[in-house]
Amino acid sequence: MIQSLRIVSGTGYKRTIVFALLLLCLGLMACLSLAVGVEPISLKNLWTSGAQETELFLISRIPRTITLILTGAGLSISGVILQQLSQNKFISPTTSGTLDSAKLGILFGLLFFPQAGMLTKLICAVVFCFMLTAVFTFSISHIVKRNLVLIPVLGVMYGYILNALTNVVGVQFNIIQNMESWMVGNFARTLKGQYEVIYLLIPLFIVCYLYAHRFTIVGLGRDFTTNVGISYRGVVNVGIMLTSITVSTTVLTVGAIPFIDLVIPNLVSLLHGDNVHKNLPFTACYGAITLLVCDIIGRLIIFPYEMPSSMIVGSLGALVFLLMLIKKGR
């Protein structure tokens, strides 16, 4: 008994140290993100009222870094939720059509409410996200219940169909130019007064954490969930709604960021296990750090020009996803 308690205590102590190191790394990457840019910032003039460095720092650098952190954390948590709901490690907003559903929802918001503000577009994106992701989640699992590799492949195909529909409608109504800002994820346009909707993710993180135990139970199957007295469909609907709001908010703010929601949850599961409640803070930190690093690379690789973060994340994520499929298919 004493020895087992020591093991548990030691394990908890080790997790605390790892989490503290992750927070330290996140802080360092955030500071580096604040410092990197075409226009150099002098710490001496930073606190001077009315200085150019101060204005640049408040209008551009801080909003961009906050958006990177919240977007990386939010998308990674969304990936964990969808993987638990579908009981498949290859499912994420990228491989279930959720990202493309958000694009389609924003497109219809532009068509039917052209003069509306960001809130109306967000509602349209959430509605489309919820409906189309629910269709995929509740139908595909019955069709290919035991084939772990085929489900994400069908999800990618489903996303391509939605994306193609979005492009066709956009070309038909001559608004394809307006679509480019949220088709490719780019943080260069994240400025004060245009990014504040991303703060909506903070209360969503709290709700996700409160529901984490239920998501873990749902990941054990419908029968087990029902036997312990939890509404399976209710928890699934909550999970899909949280994912829909998170993905829609990030797409509306910075555009589509692919594959981070797939790679990070699998990495956390490999390193820390499958307990969603315990791993959610780790998932958020890993996602935020990864997106910060990819954004910094995008800003430096062709300096003084900038490469969209989604290209860096997508290239690395697609390679990792391919390796995961090959390994699982053997």
Short mmCIF file of C-alpha atoms in Angstrom, two decimals:
data_model
loop_
_atom_site.label_atom_id
_atom_site.label_comp_id
_atom_site.label_asym_id
_atom_site.label_seq_id
_atom_site.Cartn_x
_atom_site.Cartn_y
_atom_site.Cartn_z
CA MET A 1 0.00 0.00 0.00
CA ILE A 2 2.70 2.54 1.01
CA GLN A 3 4.78 1.64 -2.01
CA SER A 4 1.84 2.10 -4.37
CA LEU A 5 1.09 5.49 -2.79
CA ARG A 6 4.68 6.53 -3.38
CA ILE A 7 4.42 5.50 -7.02
CA VAL A 8 1.23 7.52 -7.48
CA SER A 9 2.76 10.50 -5.68
CA GLY A 10 5.92 10.25 -7.74
CA THR A 11 3.90 10.07 -10.92
CA GLY A 12 1.92 13.16 -9.93
CA TYR A 13 5.11 14.99 -8.99
CA LYS A 14 6.65 14.12 -12.35
CA ARG A 15 3.56 15.38 -14.21
CA THR A 16 3.73 18.64 -12.25
CA ILE A 17 7.37 19.15 -13.22
CA VAL A 18 6.60 18.40 -16.88
CA PHE A 19 3.67 20.81 -16.85
CA ALA A 20 5.80 23.53 -15.23
CA LEU A 21 8.45 23.05 -17.93
CA LEU A 22 5.76 23.28 -20.61
CA LEU A 23 4.50 26.55 -19.13
CA LEU A 24 8.06 27.86 -19.08
CA CYS A 25 8.54 26.86 -22.71
CA LEU A 26 5.21 28.47 -23.60
CA GLY A 27 6.31 31.70 -21.91
CA LEU A 28 9.63 31.71 -23.76
CA MET A 29 7.95 31.09 -27.13
CA ALA A 30 5.42 33.84 -26.40
CA CYS A 31 8.24 36.29 -25.61
CA LEU A 32 10.04 35.29 -28.81
CA SER A 33 6.83 35.77 -30.77
CA LEU A 34 6.49 39.27 -29.32
CA ALA A 35 10.08 40.09 -30.29
CA VAL A 36 10.10 38.71 -33.86
CA GLY A 37 9.01 41.03 -36.63
CA VAL A 38 10.13 43.25 -39.49
CA GLU A 39 10.02 46.34 -37.30
CA PRO A 40 12.49 46.03 -34.39
CA ILE A 41 11.22 46.93 -30.94
CA SER A 42 13.44 48.63 -28.37
CA LEU A 43 12.74 47.70 -24.76
CA LYS A 44 13.95 51.16 -23.76
CA ASN A 45 11.22 52.88 -25.78
CA LEU A 46 8.57 50.23 -25.19
CA TRP A 47 7.19 51.87 -22.05
CA THR A 48 7.32 55.38 -23.46
CA SER A 49 3.83 56.76 -23.97
CA GLY A 50 3.06 57.46 -27.64
CA ALA A 51 6.22 55.78 -28.95
CA GLN A 52 6.00 53.89 -32.24
CA GLU A 53 7.28 50.69 -30.60
CA THR A 54 4.53 50.88 -27.98
CA GLU A 55 1.80 51.31 -30.59
CA LEU A 56 3.15 48.43 -32.66
CA PHE A 57 3.38 46.24 -29.56
CA LEU A 58 -0.20 46.92 -28.44
CA ILE A 59 -1.86 46.92 -31.86
CA SER A 60 -0.10 43.98 -33.52
CA ARG A 61 2.34 41.91 -31.47
CA ILE A 62 0.24 41.26 -28.35
CA PRO A 63 -3.00 40.45 -30.26
CA ARG A 64 -1.09 38.11 -32.56
CA THR A 65 0.60 36.20 -29.71
CA ILE A 66 -2.63 35.87 -27.72
CA THR A 67 -4.45 34.60 -30.81
CA LEU A 68 -1.69 32.07 -31.52
CA ILE A 69 -1.86 30.69 -27.97
CA LEU A 70 -5.66 30.44 -27.82
CA THR A 71 -5.96 29.04 -31.35
CA GLY A 72 -3.34 26.35 -30.80
CA ALA A 73 -4.86 25.34 -27.47
CA GLY A 74 -8.44 25.43 -28.76
CA LEU A 75 -7.85 23.36 -31.89
CA SER A 76 -5.83 20.75 -29.96
CA ILE A 77 -8.59 20.38 -27.36
CA SER A 78 -11.17 20.09 -30.17
CA GLY A 79 -9.14 17.23 -31.63
CA VAL A 80 -9.14 15.40 -28.29
CA ILE A 81 -12.91 15.76 -27.95
CA LEU A 82 -13.67 14.44 -31.44
CA GLN A 83 -11.28 11.53 -30.96
CA GLN A 84 -13.04 10.55 -27.75
CA LEU A 85 -16.51 10.90 -29.27
CA SER A 86 -15.62 8.82 -32.33
CA GLN A 87 -13.30 6.40 -30.47
CA ASN A 88 -10.77 6.93 -33.24
CA LYS A 89 -7.31 8.50 -32.89
CA PHE A 90 -7.32 9.63 -36.54
CA ILE A 91 -10.42 11.82 -36.27
CA SER A 92 -10.09 15.58 -35.80
CA PRO A 93 -11.71 18.75 -37.18
CA THR A 94 -9.30 18.45 -40.12
CA THR A 95 -10.24 14.84 -40.95
CA SER A 96 -13.99 14.99 -40.23
CA GLY A 97 -15.01 17.96 -42.39
CA THR A 98 -15.44 20.32 -39.41
CA LEU A 99 -13.03 22.95 -40.75
CA ASP A 100 -14.68 22.84 -44.17
CA SER A 101 -18.13 23.02 -42.56
CA ALA A 102 -17.10 26.26 -40.86
CA LYS A 103 -15.96 27.70 -44.21
CA LEU A 104 -19.29 26.76 -45.79
CA GLY A 105 -21.18 28.36 -42.89
CA ILE A 106 -19.24 31.62 -43.19
CA LEU A 107 -19.88 31.60 -46.94
CA PHE A 108 -23.64 31.35 -46.44
CA GLY A 109 -23.41 34.09 -43.83
CA LEU A 110 -21.77 36.33 -46.44
CA LEU A 111 -24.44 35.45 -48.99
CA PHE A 112 -27.58 35.90 -46.88
CA PHE A 113 -26.33 38.52 -44.40
CA PRO A 114 -23.75 40.58 -46.34
CA GLN A 115 -24.00 43.59 -44.03
CA ALA A 116 -24.00 41.60 -40.80
CA GLY A 117 -21.19 41.69 -38.27
CA MET A 118 -18.84 39.01 -37.06
CA LEU A 119 -21.32 37.56 -34.55
CA THR A 120 -23.82 36.66 -37.29
CA LYS A 121 -21.11 34.98 -39.36
CA LEU A 122 -19.97 33.09 -36.27
CA ILE A 123 -23.49 31.82 -35.62
CA CYS A 124 -23.81 30.65 -39.24
CA ALA A 125 -20.47 28.86 -39.02
CA VAL A 126 -21.39 27.18 -35.72
CA VAL A 127 -24.75 25.96 -37.09
CA PHE A 128 -23.15 24.45 -40.20
CA CYS A 129 -20.30 22.99 -38.14
CA PHE A 130 -22.64 21.34 -35.68
CA MET A 131 -25.00 19.87 -38.27
CA LEU A 132 -22.40 18.58 -40.73
CA THR A 133 -20.04 17.26 -38.05
CA ALA A 134 -22.94 15.50 -36.32
CA VAL A 135 -23.91 13.88 -39.62
CA PHE A 136 -20.38 12.52 -40.00
CA THR A 137 -20.00 11.45 -36.36
CA PHE A 138 -23.30 9.60 -36.08
CA SER A 139 -23.30 7.96 -39.52
CA ILE A 140 -19.75 6.98 -40.47
CA SER A 141 -19.08 5.12 -37.21
CA HIS A 142 -21.92 2.70 -38.02
CA ILE A 143 -20.77 2.15 -41.59
CA VAL A 144 -17.12 1.34 -40.85
CA LYS A 145 -17.29 0.62 -37.14
CA ARG A 146 -14.20 -1.56 -36.93
CA ASN A 147 -11.95 0.01 -39.55
CA LEU A 148 -9.86 2.68 -37.82
CA VAL A 149 -8.02 3.79 -40.95
CA LEU A 150 -10.99 4.02 -43.33
CA ILE A 151 -12.96 6.45 -41.12
CA PRO A 152 -10.49 9.37 -41.37
CA VAL A 153 -9.99 8.70 -45.08
CA LEU A 154 -13.74 9.07 -45.57
CA GLY A 155 -13.61 12.16 -43.37
CA VAL A 156 -10.96 13.76 -45.59
CA MET A 157 -13.09 12.95 -48.66
CA TYR A 158 -16.12 14.44 -46.91
CA GLY A 159 -14.13 17.60 -46.20
CA TYR A 160 -12.99 17.86 -49.82
CA ILE A 161 -16.61 17.63 -50.99
CA LEU A 162 -17.63 20.45 -48.64
CA ASN A 163 -14.61 22.50 -49.69
CA ALA A 164 -15.42 21.98 -53.36
CA LEU A 165 -19.03 23.05 -52.72
CA THR A 166 -17.75 26.18 -50.96
CA ASN A 167 -15.51 27.06 -53.91
CA VAL A 168 -18.27 26.46 -56.46
CA VAL A 169 -20.72 28.68 -54.60
CA GLY A 170 -18.04 31.32 -54.05
CA VAL A 171 -17.18 31.45 -57.76
CA GLN A 172 -20.86 31.45 -58.74
CA PHE A 173 -21.61 34.52 -56.61
CA ASN A 174 -18.25 36.19 -57.32
CA ILE A 175 -17.10 36.35 -53.70
CA ILE A 176 -14.08 34.06 -54.00
CA GLN A 177 -11.81 37.03 -53.22
CA ASN A 178 -13.52 37.54 -49.86
CA MET A 179 -13.06 33.86 -49.03
CA GLU A 180 -9.27 33.88 -49.26
CA SER A 181 -8.83 35.46 -45.81
CA TRP A 182 -10.40 32.48 -44.02
CA MET A 183 -9.45 29.71 -46.45
CA VAL A 184 -5.77 29.96 -45.46
CA GLY A 185 -4.74 30.45 -41.85
CA ASN A 186 -2.64 33.57 -41.48
CA PHE A 187 -1.96 35.55 -38.30
CA ALA A 188 -0.49 38.59 -40.09
CA ARG A 189 -3.89 40.30 -40.11
CA THR A 190 -4.48 39.80 -36.39
CA LEU A 191 -4.78 43.36 -35.09
CA LYS A 192 -6.36 45.17 -32.18
CA GLY A 193 -10.10 45.55 -32.78
CA GLN A 194 -10.27 42.52 -35.11
CA TYR A 195 -9.26 39.58 -32.94
CA GLU A 196 -11.26 39.99 -29.71
CA VAL A 197 -13.76 37.25 -30.62
CA ILE A 198 -10.98 34.73 -29.93
CA TYR A 199 -11.46 35.39 -26.19
CA LEU A 200 -14.67 33.36 -26.51
CA LEU A 201 -12.43 30.28 -26.34
CA ILE A 202 -11.48 30.91 -22.70
CA PRO A 203 -14.90 30.00 -21.20
CA LEU A 204 -15.08 27.10 -23.66
CA PHE A 205 -11.84 25.72 -22.21
CA ILE A 206 -13.46 25.74 -18.76
CA VAL A 207 -16.54 23.89 -20.03
CA CYS A 208 -14.35 21.35 -21.83
CA TYR A 209 -12.41 20.73 -18.61
CA LEU A 210 -15.64 20.27 -16.63
CA TYR A 211 -16.88 17.72 -19.19
CA ALA A 212 -13.52 15.97 -19.55
CA HIS A 213 -14.49 12.98 -17.37
CA ARG A 214 -17.66 12.49 -19.40
CA PHE A 215 -15.69 12.59 -22.66
CA THR A 216 -13.38 9.91 -21.27
CA ILE A 217 -16.36 7.72 -20.38
CA VAL A 218 -17.97 8.24 -23.80
CA GLY A 219 -14.70 7.11 -25.34
CA LEU A 220 -15.29 3.70 -23.73
CA GLY A 221 -18.43 3.12 -25.81
CA ARG A 222 -22.18 3.72 -25.84
CA ASP A 223 -23.08 0.68 -23.72
CA PHE A 224 -20.59 1.50 -20.96
CA THR A 225 -21.70 5.15 -20.93
CA THR A 226 -25.36 4.17 -20.60
CA ASN A 227 -24.61 1.62 -17.85
CA VAL A 228 -22.96 4.27 -15.64
CA GLY A 229 -25.98 6.55 -16.00
CA ILE A 230 -24.64 9.13 -18.45
CA SER A 231 -26.55 10.22 -21.55
CA TYR A 232 -24.37 9.16 -24.46
CA ARG A 233 -26.08 11.31 -27.07
CA GLY A 234 -26.22 14.29 -24.72
CA VAL A 235 -22.47 14.24 -24.08
CA VAL A 236 -21.76 13.74 -27.79
CA ASN A 237 -23.95 16.73 -28.66
CA VAL A 238 -22.17 18.88 -26.07
CA GLY A 239 -18.78 17.79 -27.43
CA ILE A 240 -19.75 18.54 -31.03
CA MET A 241 -21.14 21.93 -30.04
CA LEU A 242 -17.95 22.87 -28.14
CA THR A 243 -15.86 21.76 -31.10
CA SER A 244 -18.06 23.66 -33.55
CA ILE A 245 -17.81 26.93 -31.63
CA THR A 246 -14.05 26.57 -31.19
CA VAL A 247 -13.35 25.75 -34.84
CA SER A 248 -15.74 28.43 -36.14
CA THR A 249 -14.15 31.07 -33.92
CA THR A 250 -10.63 30.26 -35.06
CA VAL A 251 -11.58 30.07 -38.75
CA LEU A 252 -13.42 33.38 -38.54
CA THR A 253 -10.50 35.05 -36.75
CA VAL A 254 -7.39 33.70 -38.52
CA GLY A 255 -8.55 31.17 -41.12
CA ALA A 256 -8.16 27.40 -41.36
CA ILE A 257 -5.27 25.80 -39.46
CA PRO A 258 -5.05 22.11 -40.41
CA PHE A 259 -3.65 19.00 -38.69
CA ILE A 260 -2.59 20.56 -35.38
CA ASP A 261 -5.86 19.17 -33.98
CA LEU A 262 -4.80 15.68 -35.11
CA VAL A 263 -1.09 15.52 -34.29
CA ILE A 264 -1.07 17.14 -30.82
CA PRO A 265 -3.74 14.87 -29.22
CA ASN A 266 -1.93 11.78 -30.48
CA LEU A 267 1.38 13.10 -29.17
CA VAL A 268 -0.13 13.81 -25.74
CA SER A 269 -1.79 10.38 -25.67
CA LEU A 270 1.54 8.75 -26.48
CA LEU A 271 3.43 10.67 -23.78
CA HIS A 272 0.83 11.01 -21.01
CA GLY A 273 -1.90 8.40 -21.55
CA ASP A 274 -5.59 8.71 -22.41
CA ASN A 275 -7.13 10.39 -19.35
CA VAL A 276 -8.75 13.47 -20.92
CA HIS A 277 -9.26 15.30 -17.61
CA LYS A 278 -5.60 15.02 -16.62
CA ASN A 279 -4.22 15.60 -20.11
CA LEU A 280 -6.30 18.60 -21.17
CA PRO A 281 -3.85 21.20 -19.77
CA PHE A 282 -0.95 19.34 -21.42
CA THR A 283 -2.84 19.25 -24.72
CA ALA A 284 -3.50 23.00 -24.57
CA CYS A 285 0.17 23.77 -23.83
CA TYR A 286 1.54 21.48 -26.55
CA GLY A 287 -0.89 22.95 -29.10
CA ALA A 288 -0.08 26.55 -28.19
CA ILE A 289 3.69 25.94 -28.25
CA THR A 290 3.52 24.13 -31.59
CA LEU A 291 1.54 26.91 -33.25
CA LEU A 292 3.84 29.59 -31.82
CA VAL A 293 6.91 27.76 -33.15
CA CYS A 294 5.35 27.27 -36.60
CA ASP A 295 4.35 30.94 -36.76
CA ILE A 296 7.86 32.06 -35.79
CA ILE A 297 9.32 29.79 -38.48
CA GLY A 298 6.90 31.28 -41.00
CA ARG A 299 8.05 34.78 -40.10
CA LEU A 300 11.76 33.97 -40.29
CA ILE A 301 12.07 31.51 -43.16
CA ILE A 302 11.75 34.17 -45.90
CA PHE A 303 12.37 37.23 -43.73
CA PRO A 304 11.41 40.09 -44.13
CA TYR A 305 8.45 38.48 -45.89
CA GLU A 306 6.11 36.06 -44.18
CA MET A 307 4.81 32.57 -44.92
CA PRO A 308 1.30 31.72 -43.59
CA SER A 309 1.40 29.57 -40.45
CA SER A 310 -1.11 27.14 -41.95
CA MET A 311 1.43 26.16 -44.63
CA ILE A 312 4.05 25.23 -42.02
CA VAL A 313 1.53 23.41 -39.80
CA GLY A 314 -0.16 21.73 -42.76
CA SER A 315 3.08 20.45 -44.28
CA LEU A 316 4.40 18.99 -41.04
CA GLY A 317 0.98 17.73 -39.95
CA ALA A 318 0.24 16.02 -43.26
CA LEU A 319 3.58 14.19 -43.09
CA VAL A 320 2.92 12.99 -39.53
CA PHE A 321 -0.64 11.96 -40.47
CA LEU A 322 0.66 9.93 -43.40
CA LEU A 323 3.20 8.19 -41.18
CA MET A 324 0.46 7.42 -38.64
CA LEU A 325 -1.75 5.87 -41.34
CA ILE A 326 1.10 3.78 -42.71
CA LYS A 327 2.04 2.53 -39.24
CA LYS A 328 -1.59 1.72 -38.34
CA GLY A 329 -2.26 0.04 -41.69
CA ARG A 330 0.54 -2.50 -41.18
#
